[in-house]
XYZ file of N, CA and C in Angstrom:
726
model
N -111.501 -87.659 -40.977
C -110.682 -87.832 -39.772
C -110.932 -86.662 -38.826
N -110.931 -86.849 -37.436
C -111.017 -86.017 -36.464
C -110.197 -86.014 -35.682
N -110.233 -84.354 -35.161
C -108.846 -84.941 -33.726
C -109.579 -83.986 -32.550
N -108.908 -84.232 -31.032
C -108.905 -82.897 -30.635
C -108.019 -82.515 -29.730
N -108.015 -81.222 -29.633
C -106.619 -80.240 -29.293
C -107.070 -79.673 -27.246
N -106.020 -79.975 -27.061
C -105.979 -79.979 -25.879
C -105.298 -78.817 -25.490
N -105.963 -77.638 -25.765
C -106.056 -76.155 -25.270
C -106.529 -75.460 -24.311
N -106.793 -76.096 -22.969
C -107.189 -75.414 -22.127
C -106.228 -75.467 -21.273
N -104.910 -75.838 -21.236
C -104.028 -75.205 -19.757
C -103.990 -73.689 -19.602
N -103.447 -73.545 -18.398
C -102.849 -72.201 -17.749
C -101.230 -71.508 -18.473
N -101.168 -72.430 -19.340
C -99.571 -72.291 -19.684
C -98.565 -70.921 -18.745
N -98.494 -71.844 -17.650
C -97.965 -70.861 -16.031
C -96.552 -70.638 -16.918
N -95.968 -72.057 -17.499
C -94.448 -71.828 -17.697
C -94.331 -70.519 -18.787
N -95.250 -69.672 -19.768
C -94.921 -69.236 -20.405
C -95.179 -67.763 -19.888
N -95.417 -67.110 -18.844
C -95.646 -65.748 -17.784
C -94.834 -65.334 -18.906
N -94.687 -64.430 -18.970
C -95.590 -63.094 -19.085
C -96.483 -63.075 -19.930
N -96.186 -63.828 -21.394
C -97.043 -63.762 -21.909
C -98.829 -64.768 -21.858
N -98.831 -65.470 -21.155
C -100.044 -65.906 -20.760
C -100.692 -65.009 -20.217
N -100.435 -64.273 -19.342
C -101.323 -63.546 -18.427
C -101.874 -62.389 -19.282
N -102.282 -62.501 -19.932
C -102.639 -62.099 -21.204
C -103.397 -62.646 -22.151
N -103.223 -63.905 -22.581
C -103.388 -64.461 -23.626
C -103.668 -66.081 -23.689
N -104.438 -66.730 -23.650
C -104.285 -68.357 -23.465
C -102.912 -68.792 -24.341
N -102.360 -69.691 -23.986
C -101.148 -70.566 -24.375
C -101.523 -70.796 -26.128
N -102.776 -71.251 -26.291
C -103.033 -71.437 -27.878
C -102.917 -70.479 -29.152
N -102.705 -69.277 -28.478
C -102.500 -67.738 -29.139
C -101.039 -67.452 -28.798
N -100.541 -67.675 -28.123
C -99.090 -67.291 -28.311
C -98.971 -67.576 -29.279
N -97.811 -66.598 -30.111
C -97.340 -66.305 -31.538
C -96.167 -66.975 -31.750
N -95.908 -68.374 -32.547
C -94.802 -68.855 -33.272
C -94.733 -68.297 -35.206
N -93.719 -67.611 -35.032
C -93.956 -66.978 -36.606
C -94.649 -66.161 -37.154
N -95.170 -65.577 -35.932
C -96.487 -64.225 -36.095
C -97.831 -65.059 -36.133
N -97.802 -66.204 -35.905
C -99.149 -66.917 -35.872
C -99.465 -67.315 -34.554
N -100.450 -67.672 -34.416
C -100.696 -68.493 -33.009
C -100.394 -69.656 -32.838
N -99.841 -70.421 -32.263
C -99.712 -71.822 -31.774
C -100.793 -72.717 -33.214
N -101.971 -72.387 -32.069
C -103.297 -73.343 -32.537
C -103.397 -73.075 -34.215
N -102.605 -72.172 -34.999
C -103.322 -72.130 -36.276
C -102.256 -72.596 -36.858
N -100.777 -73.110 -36.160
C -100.326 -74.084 -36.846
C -100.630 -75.745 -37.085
N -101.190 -75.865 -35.731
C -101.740 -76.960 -35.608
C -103.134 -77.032 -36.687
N -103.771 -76.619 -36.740
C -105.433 -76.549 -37.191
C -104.594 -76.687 -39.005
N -103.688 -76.018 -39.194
C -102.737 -76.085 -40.853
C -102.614 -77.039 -41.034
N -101.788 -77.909 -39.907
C -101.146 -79.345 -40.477
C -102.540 -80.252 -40.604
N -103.196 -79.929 -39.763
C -104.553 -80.978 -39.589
C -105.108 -81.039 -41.038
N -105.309 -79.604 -41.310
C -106.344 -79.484 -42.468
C -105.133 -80.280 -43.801
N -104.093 -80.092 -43.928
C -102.678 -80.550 -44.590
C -103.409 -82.107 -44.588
N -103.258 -82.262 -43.944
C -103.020 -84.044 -43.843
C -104.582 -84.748 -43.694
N -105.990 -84.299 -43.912
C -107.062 -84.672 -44.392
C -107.916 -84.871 -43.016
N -108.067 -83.671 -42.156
C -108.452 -83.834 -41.186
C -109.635 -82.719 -41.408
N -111.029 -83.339 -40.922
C -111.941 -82.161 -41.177
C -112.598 -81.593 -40.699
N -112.619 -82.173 -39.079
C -113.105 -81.551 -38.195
C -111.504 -81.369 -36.667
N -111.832 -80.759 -35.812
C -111.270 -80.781 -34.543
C -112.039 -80.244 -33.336
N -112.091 -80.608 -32.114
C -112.709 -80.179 -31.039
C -111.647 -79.211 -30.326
N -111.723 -78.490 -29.787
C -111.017 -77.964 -29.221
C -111.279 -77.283 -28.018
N -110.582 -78.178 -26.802
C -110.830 -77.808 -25.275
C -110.215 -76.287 -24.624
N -111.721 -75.785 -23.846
C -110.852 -73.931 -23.582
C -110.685 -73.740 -21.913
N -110.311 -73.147 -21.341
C -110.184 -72.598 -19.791
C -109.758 -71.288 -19.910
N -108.595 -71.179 -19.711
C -107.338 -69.903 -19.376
C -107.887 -68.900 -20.868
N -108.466 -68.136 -20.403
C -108.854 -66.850 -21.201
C -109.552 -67.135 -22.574
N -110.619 -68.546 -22.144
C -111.794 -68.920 -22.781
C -112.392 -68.190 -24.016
N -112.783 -66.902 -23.768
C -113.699 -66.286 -24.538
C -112.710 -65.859 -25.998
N -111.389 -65.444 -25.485
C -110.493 -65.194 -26.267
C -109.742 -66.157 -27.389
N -109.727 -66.981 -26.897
C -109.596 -68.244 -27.517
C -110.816 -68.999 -28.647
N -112.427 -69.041 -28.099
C -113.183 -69.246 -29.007
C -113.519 -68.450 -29.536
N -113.025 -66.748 -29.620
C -113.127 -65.896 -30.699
C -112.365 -66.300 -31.472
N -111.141 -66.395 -31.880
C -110.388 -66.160 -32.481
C -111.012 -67.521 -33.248
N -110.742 -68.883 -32.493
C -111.704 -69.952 -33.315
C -112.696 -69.666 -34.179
N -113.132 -69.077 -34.236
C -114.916 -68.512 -34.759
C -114.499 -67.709 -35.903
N -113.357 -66.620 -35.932
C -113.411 -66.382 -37.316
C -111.889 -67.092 -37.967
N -111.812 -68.281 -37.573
C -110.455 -68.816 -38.354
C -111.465 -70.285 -38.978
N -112.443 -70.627 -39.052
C -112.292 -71.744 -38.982
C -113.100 -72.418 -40.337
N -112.067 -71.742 -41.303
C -112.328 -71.477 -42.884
C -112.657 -72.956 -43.210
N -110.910 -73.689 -43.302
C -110.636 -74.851 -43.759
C -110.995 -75.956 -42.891
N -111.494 -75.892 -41.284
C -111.676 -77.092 -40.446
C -112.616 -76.936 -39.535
N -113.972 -77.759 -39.849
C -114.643 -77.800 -38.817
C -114.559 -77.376 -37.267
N -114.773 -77.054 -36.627
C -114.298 -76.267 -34.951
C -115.241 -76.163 -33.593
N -115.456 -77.817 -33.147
C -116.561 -77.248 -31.775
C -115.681 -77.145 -30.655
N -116.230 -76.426 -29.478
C -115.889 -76.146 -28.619
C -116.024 -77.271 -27.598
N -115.232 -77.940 -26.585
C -115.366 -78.208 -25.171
C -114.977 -77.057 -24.300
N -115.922 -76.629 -23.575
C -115.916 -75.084 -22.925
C -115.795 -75.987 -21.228
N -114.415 -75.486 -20.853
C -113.704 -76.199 -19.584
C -114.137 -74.673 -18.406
N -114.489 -73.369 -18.980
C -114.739 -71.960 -18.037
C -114.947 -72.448 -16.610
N -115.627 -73.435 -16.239
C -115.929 -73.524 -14.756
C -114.811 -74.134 -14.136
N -114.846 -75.740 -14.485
C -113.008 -75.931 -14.134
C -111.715 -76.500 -15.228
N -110.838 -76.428 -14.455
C -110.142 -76.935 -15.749
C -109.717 -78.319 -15.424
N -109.919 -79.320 -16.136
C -110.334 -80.879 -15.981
C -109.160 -81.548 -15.934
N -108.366 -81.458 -16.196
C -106.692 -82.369 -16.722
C -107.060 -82.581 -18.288
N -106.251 -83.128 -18.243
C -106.399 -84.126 -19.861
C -107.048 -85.327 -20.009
N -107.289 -86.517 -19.046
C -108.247 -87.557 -19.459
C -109.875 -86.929 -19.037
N -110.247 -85.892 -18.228
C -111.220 -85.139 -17.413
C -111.682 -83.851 -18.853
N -110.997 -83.449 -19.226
C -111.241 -83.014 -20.640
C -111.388 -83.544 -22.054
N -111.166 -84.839 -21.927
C -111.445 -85.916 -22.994
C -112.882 -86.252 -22.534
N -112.821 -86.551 -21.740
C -114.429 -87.115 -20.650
C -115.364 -85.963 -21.316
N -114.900 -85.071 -20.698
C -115.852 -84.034 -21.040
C -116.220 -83.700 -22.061
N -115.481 -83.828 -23.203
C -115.478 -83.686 -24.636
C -116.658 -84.705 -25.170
N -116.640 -85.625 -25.060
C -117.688 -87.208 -25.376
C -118.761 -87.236 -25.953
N -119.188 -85.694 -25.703
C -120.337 -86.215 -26.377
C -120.260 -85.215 -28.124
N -119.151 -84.207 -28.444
C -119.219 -84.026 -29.677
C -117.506 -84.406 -30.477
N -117.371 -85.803 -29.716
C -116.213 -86.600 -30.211
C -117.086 -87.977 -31.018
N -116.903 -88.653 -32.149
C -117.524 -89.854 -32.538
C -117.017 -91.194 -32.202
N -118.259 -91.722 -32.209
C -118.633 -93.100 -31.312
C -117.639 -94.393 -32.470
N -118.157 -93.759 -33.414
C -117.676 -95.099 -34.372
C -116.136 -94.955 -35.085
N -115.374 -94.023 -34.716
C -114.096 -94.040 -35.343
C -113.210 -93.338 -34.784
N -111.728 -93.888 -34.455
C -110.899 -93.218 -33.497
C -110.758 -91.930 -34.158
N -109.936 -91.049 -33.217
C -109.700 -89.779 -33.296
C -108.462 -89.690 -32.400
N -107.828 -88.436 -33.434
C -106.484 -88.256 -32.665
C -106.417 -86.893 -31.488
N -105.597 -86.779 -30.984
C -105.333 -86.161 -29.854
C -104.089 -85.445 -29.887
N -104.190 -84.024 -29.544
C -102.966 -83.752 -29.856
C -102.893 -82.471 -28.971
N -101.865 -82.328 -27.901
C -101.466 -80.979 -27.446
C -101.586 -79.725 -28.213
N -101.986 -78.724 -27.925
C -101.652 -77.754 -28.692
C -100.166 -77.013 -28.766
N -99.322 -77.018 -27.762
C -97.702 -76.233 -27.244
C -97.202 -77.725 -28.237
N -97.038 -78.576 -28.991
C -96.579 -79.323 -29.756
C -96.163 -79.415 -30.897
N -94.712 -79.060 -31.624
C -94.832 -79.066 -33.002
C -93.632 -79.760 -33.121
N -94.414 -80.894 -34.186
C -93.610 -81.949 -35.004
C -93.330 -82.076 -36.429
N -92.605 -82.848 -36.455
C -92.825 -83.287 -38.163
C -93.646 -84.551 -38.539
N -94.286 -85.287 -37.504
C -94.733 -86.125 -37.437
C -96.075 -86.288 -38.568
N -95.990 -87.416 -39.566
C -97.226 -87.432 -40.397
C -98.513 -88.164 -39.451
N -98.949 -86.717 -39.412
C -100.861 -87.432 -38.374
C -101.272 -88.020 -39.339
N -101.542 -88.433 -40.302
C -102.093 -88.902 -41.018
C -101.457 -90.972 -41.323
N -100.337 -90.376 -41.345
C -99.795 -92.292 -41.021
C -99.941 -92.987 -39.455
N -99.991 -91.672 -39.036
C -99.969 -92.577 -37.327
C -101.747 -92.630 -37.421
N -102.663 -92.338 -38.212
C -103.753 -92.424 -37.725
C -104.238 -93.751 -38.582
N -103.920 -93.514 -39.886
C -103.541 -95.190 -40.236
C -103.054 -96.474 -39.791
N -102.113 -96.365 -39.060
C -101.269 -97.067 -38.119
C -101.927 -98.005 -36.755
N -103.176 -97.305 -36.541
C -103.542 -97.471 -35.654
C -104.871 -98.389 -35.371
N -104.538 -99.490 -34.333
C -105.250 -100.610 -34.886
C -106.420 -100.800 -33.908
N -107.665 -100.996 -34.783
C -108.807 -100.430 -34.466
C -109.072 -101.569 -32.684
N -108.838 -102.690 -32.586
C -108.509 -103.444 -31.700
C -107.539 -102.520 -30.320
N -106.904 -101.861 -30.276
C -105.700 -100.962 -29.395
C -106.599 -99.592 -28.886
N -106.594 -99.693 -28.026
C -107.334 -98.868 -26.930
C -106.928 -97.496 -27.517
N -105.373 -97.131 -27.138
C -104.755 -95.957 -27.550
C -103.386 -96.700 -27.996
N -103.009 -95.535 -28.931
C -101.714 -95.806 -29.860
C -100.815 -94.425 -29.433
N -99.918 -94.406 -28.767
C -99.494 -93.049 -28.167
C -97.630 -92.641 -28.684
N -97.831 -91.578 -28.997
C -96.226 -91.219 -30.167
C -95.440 -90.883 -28.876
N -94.344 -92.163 -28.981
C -93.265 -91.455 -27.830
C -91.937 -91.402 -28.417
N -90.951 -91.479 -28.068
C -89.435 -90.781 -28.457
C -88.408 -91.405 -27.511
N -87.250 -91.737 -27.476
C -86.125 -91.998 -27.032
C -85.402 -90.518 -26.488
N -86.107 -89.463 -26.126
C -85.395 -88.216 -25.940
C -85.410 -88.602 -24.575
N -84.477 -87.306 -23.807
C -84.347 -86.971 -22.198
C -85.348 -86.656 -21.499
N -85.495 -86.906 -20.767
C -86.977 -86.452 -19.637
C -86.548 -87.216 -18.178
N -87.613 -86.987 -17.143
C -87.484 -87.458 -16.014
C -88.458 -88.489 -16.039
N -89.589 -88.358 -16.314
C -90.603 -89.038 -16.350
C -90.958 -89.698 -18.202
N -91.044 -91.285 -17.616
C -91.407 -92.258 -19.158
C -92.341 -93.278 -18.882
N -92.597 -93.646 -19.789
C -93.775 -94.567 -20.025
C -92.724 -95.157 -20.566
N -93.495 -97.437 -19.495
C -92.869 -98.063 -19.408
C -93.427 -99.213 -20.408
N -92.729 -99.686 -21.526
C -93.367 -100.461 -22.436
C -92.628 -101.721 -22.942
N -93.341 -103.042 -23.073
C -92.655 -104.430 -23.351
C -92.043 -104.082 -24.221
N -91.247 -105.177 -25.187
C -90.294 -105.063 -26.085
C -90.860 -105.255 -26.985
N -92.063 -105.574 -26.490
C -93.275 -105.418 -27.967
C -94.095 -104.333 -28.262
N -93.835 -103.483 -27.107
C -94.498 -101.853 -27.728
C -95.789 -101.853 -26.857
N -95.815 -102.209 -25.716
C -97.317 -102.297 -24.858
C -97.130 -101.949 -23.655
N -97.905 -100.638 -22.998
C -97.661 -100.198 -21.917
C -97.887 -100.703 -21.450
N -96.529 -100.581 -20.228
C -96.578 -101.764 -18.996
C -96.490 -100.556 -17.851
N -96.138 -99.786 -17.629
C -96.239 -98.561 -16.536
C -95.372 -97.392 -16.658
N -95.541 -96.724 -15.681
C -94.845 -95.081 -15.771
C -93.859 -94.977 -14.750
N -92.727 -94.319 -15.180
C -91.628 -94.035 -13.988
C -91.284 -92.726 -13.994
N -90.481 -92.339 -12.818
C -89.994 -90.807 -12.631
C -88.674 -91.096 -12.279
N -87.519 -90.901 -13.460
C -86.177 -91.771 -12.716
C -85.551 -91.307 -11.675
N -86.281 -89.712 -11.679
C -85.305 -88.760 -10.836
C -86.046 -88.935 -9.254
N -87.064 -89.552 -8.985
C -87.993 -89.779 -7.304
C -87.879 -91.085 -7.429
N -87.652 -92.346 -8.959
C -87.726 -93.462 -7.991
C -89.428 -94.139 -8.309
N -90.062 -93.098 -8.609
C -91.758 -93.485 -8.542
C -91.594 -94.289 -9.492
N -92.472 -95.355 -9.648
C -93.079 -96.562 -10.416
C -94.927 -96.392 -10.180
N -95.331 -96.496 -11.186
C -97.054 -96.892 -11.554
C -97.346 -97.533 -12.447
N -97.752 -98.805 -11.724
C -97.905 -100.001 -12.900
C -98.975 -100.914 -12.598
N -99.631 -101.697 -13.290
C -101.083 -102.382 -13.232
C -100.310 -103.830 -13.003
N -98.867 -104.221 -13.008
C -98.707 -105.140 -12.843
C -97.307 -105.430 -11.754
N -98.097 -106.552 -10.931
C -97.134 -106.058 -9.515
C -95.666 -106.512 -9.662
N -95.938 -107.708 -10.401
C -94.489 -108.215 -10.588
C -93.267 -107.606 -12.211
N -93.814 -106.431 -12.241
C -92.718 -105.411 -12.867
C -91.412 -105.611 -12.856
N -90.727 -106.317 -14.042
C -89.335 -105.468 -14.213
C -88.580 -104.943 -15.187
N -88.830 -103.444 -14.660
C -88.579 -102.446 -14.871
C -87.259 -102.509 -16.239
N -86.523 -103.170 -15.460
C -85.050 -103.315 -16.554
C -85.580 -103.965 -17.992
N -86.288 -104.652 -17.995
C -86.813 -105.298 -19.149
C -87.738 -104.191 -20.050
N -88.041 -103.194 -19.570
C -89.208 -102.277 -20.272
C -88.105 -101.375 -20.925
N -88.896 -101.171 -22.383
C -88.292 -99.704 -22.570
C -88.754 -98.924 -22.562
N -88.091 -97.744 -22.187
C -88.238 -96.410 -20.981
C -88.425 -94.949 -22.050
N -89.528 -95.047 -22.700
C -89.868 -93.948 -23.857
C -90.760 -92.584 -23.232
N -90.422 -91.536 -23.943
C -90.647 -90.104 -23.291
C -91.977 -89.764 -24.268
N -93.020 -89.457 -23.473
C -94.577 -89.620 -24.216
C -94.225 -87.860 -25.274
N -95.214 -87.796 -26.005
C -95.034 -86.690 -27.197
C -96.311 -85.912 -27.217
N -97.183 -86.344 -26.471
C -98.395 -85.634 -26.152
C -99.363 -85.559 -27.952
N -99.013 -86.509 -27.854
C -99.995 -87.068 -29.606
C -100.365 -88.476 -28.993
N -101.248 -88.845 -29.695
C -102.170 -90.031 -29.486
C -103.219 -90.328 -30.509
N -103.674 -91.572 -30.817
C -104.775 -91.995 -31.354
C -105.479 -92.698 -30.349
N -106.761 -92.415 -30.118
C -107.558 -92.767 -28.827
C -108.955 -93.918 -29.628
N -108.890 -94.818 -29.472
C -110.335 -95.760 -29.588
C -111.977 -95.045 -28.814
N -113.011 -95.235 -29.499
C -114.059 -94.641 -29.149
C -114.247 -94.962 -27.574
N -113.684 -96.298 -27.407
C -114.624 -97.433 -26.839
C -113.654 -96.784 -24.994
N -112.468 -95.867 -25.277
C -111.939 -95.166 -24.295
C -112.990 -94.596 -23.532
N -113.683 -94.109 -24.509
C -115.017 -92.765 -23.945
C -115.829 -93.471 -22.840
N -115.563 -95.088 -23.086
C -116.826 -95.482 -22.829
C -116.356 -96.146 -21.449
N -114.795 -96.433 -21.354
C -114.412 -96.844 -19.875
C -114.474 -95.313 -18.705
N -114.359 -93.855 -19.771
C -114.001 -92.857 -18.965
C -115.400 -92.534 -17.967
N -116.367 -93.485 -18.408
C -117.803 -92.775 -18.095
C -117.806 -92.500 -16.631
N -117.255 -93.553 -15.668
C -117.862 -93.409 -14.217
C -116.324 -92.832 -13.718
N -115.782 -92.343 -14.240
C -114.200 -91.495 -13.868
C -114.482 -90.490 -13.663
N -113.857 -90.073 -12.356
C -114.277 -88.815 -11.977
C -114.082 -87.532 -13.090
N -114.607 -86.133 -12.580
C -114.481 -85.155 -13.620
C -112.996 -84.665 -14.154
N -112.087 -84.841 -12.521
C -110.369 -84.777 -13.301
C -109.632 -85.309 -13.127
N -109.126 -85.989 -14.397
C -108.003 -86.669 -13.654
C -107.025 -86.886 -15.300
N -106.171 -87.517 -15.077
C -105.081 -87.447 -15.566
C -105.006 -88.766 -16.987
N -105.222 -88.530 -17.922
C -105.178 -89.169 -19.555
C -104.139 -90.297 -19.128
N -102.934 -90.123 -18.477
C -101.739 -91.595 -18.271
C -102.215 -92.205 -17.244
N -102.743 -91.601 -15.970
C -103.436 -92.388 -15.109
C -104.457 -93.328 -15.782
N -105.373 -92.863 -16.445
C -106.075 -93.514 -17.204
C -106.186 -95.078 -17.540
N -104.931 -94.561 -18.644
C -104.252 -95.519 -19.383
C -103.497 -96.345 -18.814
N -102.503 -96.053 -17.752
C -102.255 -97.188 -16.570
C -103.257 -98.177 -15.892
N -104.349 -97.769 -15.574
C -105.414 -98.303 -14.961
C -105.893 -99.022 -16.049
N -106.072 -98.681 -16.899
C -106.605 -99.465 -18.322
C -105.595 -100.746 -18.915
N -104.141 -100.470 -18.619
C -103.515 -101.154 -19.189
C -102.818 -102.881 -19.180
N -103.511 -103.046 -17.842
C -103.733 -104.776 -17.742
C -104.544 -105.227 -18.454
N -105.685 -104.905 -18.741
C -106.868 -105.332 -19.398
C -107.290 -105.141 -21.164
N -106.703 -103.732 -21.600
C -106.710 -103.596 -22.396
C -105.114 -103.298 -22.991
N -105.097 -103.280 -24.676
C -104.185 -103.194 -25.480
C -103.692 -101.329 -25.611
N -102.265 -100.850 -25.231
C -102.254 -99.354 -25.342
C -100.730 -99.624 -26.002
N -100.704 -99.244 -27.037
C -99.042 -99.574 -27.348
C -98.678 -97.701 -28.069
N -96.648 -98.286 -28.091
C -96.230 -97.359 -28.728
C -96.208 -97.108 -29.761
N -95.988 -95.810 -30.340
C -95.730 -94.991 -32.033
C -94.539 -95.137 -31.847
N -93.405 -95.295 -32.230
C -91.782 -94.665 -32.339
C -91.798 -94.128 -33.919
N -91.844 -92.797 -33.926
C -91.852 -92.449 -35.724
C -89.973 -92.639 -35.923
N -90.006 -92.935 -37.202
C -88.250 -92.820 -37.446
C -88.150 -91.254 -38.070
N -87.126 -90.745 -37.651
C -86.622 -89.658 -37.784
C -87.613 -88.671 -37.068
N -87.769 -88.429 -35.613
C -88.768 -87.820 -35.619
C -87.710 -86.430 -34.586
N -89.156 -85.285 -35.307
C -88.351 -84.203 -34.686
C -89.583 -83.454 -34.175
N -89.503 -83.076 -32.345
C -90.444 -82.245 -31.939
C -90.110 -81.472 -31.019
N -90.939 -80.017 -30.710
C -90.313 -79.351 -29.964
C -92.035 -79.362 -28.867
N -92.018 -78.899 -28.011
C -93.064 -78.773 -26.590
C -92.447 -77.479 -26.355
N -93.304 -76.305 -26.589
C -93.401 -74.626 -26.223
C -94.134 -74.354 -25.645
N -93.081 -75.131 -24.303
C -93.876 -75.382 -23.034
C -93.246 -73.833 -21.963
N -92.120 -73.605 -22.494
C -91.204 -72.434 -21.749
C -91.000 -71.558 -22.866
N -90.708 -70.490 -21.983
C -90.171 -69.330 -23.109
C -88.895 -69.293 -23.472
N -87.983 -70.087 -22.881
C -86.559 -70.522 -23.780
C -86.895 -71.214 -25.278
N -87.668 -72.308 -25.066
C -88.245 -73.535 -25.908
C -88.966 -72.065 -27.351
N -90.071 -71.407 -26.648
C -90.494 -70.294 -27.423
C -89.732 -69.905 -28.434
N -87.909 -69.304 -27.663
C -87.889 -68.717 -28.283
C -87.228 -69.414 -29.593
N -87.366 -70.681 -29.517
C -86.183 -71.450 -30.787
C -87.166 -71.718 -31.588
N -88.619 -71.805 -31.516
C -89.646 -72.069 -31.894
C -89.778 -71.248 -33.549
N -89.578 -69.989 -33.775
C -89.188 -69.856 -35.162
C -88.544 -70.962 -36.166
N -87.434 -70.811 -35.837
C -86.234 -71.708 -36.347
C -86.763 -72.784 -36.433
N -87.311 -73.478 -35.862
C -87.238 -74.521 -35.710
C -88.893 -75.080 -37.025
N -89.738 -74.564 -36.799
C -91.094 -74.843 -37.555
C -90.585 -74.560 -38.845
N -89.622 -73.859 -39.342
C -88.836 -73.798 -40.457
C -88.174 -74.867 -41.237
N -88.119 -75.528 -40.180
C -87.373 -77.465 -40.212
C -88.479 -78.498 -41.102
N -89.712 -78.201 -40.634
C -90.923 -78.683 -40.529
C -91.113 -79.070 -41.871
């Protein structure tokens, strides 16, 4: 099984300590982010990961280079720009494999979520299989009552983005994405003539008349996004849960 980690933001929300340090090295538990993630991976029978760099690049694939005992580790090197997330998948393509999905996973993300059942779960027919949640947010992904993205809203502007004009909205349920995913090869292969950045849900909106993208809902699921340094600081406590 393969995944890859989506480590190249600016992580702006976490100042002071970014400006310093890429977001994947910030320390939860005296560790870095990324070497909890790269734990659970190797945990749950994962044997390679790619892992996308920008924001203090060199620092980041050092530290990769001498950690990368238990899990395979190539680089997508983002140094010139930094792509989004479907623009860094793109870019990734050619040392991601052709013949078997692979999961996707934020690096600022920690769950209890078994990667290993959602990667089972996931049906080789379904474009992407994407883990969302019933939590609070402003912005959700809009899905039938059968679990199939139908579009994206922002409740707090009102915005709607949807592949289908005659939308209603009241009928969808309104799930908060988790920044995990199982992605189909055959993604790689619609991303080809997509420009260099752009946005992994845009994507998948544009994709989603035509092709199959449904939801994960795990039961009992618990995750935190150490996306802020409030979030940071509960981030001990909390991987303790885990």
């Amino acid at each position: 099984m393969q995944a890859m980690i989506f480590a190249a933001g600016l992580g702006t929300r976490l100042k002071p300590l970014t400006d310093t340090m890429p977001k994947a090295l910030v320390p939860v538990k005296q560790r870095p982010l990324i070497a909890h993630l790269l734990q659970k991976l190797h945990n749950e029978g994962f044997t390679r990961a790619v892992v996308n760099t920008h924001h203090f690049a060199p620092m980041l694939q050092h530290y990769l280079s001498e950690h990368n005992e238990e899990i395979d580790i190539a680089i997508s090197d983002e140094s010139e720009q930094l792509l989004d997330t479907g623009g860094g998948l793109r870019h990734a393509a050619s040392l991601l494999p052709y013949s078997e999905p692979f999961l996707v996973h934020n690096v600022d993300i920690l769950s209890n979520l078994s990667l290993s059942h959602l990667y089972q779960s996931h049906d080789a027919h379904t474009l992407a299989t994407l883990v969302v949640s019933e939590r609070k947010t402003s912005r959700y992904l809009l899905f039938s009552q059968e679990g199939r993205l139908m579009g994206w809203t922002n409740v707090t502007t009102g915005e709607v983005k949807s592949p289908f004009k005659d939308l209603d909205i009241s009928q969808c349920r309104q799930l908060a994405f988790a920044g995990i995913q199982m992605v189909s090869p055959r993604a790689l292969k619609f991303m080809a003539n997509w420009p260099d950045k752009f946005s992994i849900i845009d994507f998948y909106l544009a994709m989603a008349a035509t092709e199959t993208i449904k939801a994960y809902v795990p039961n009992d699921f618990r995750m935190m996004d150490i996306g802020k340094l409030d979030t940071l600081a509960q981030a001990d406590s909390f991987i303790d849960t885990l």
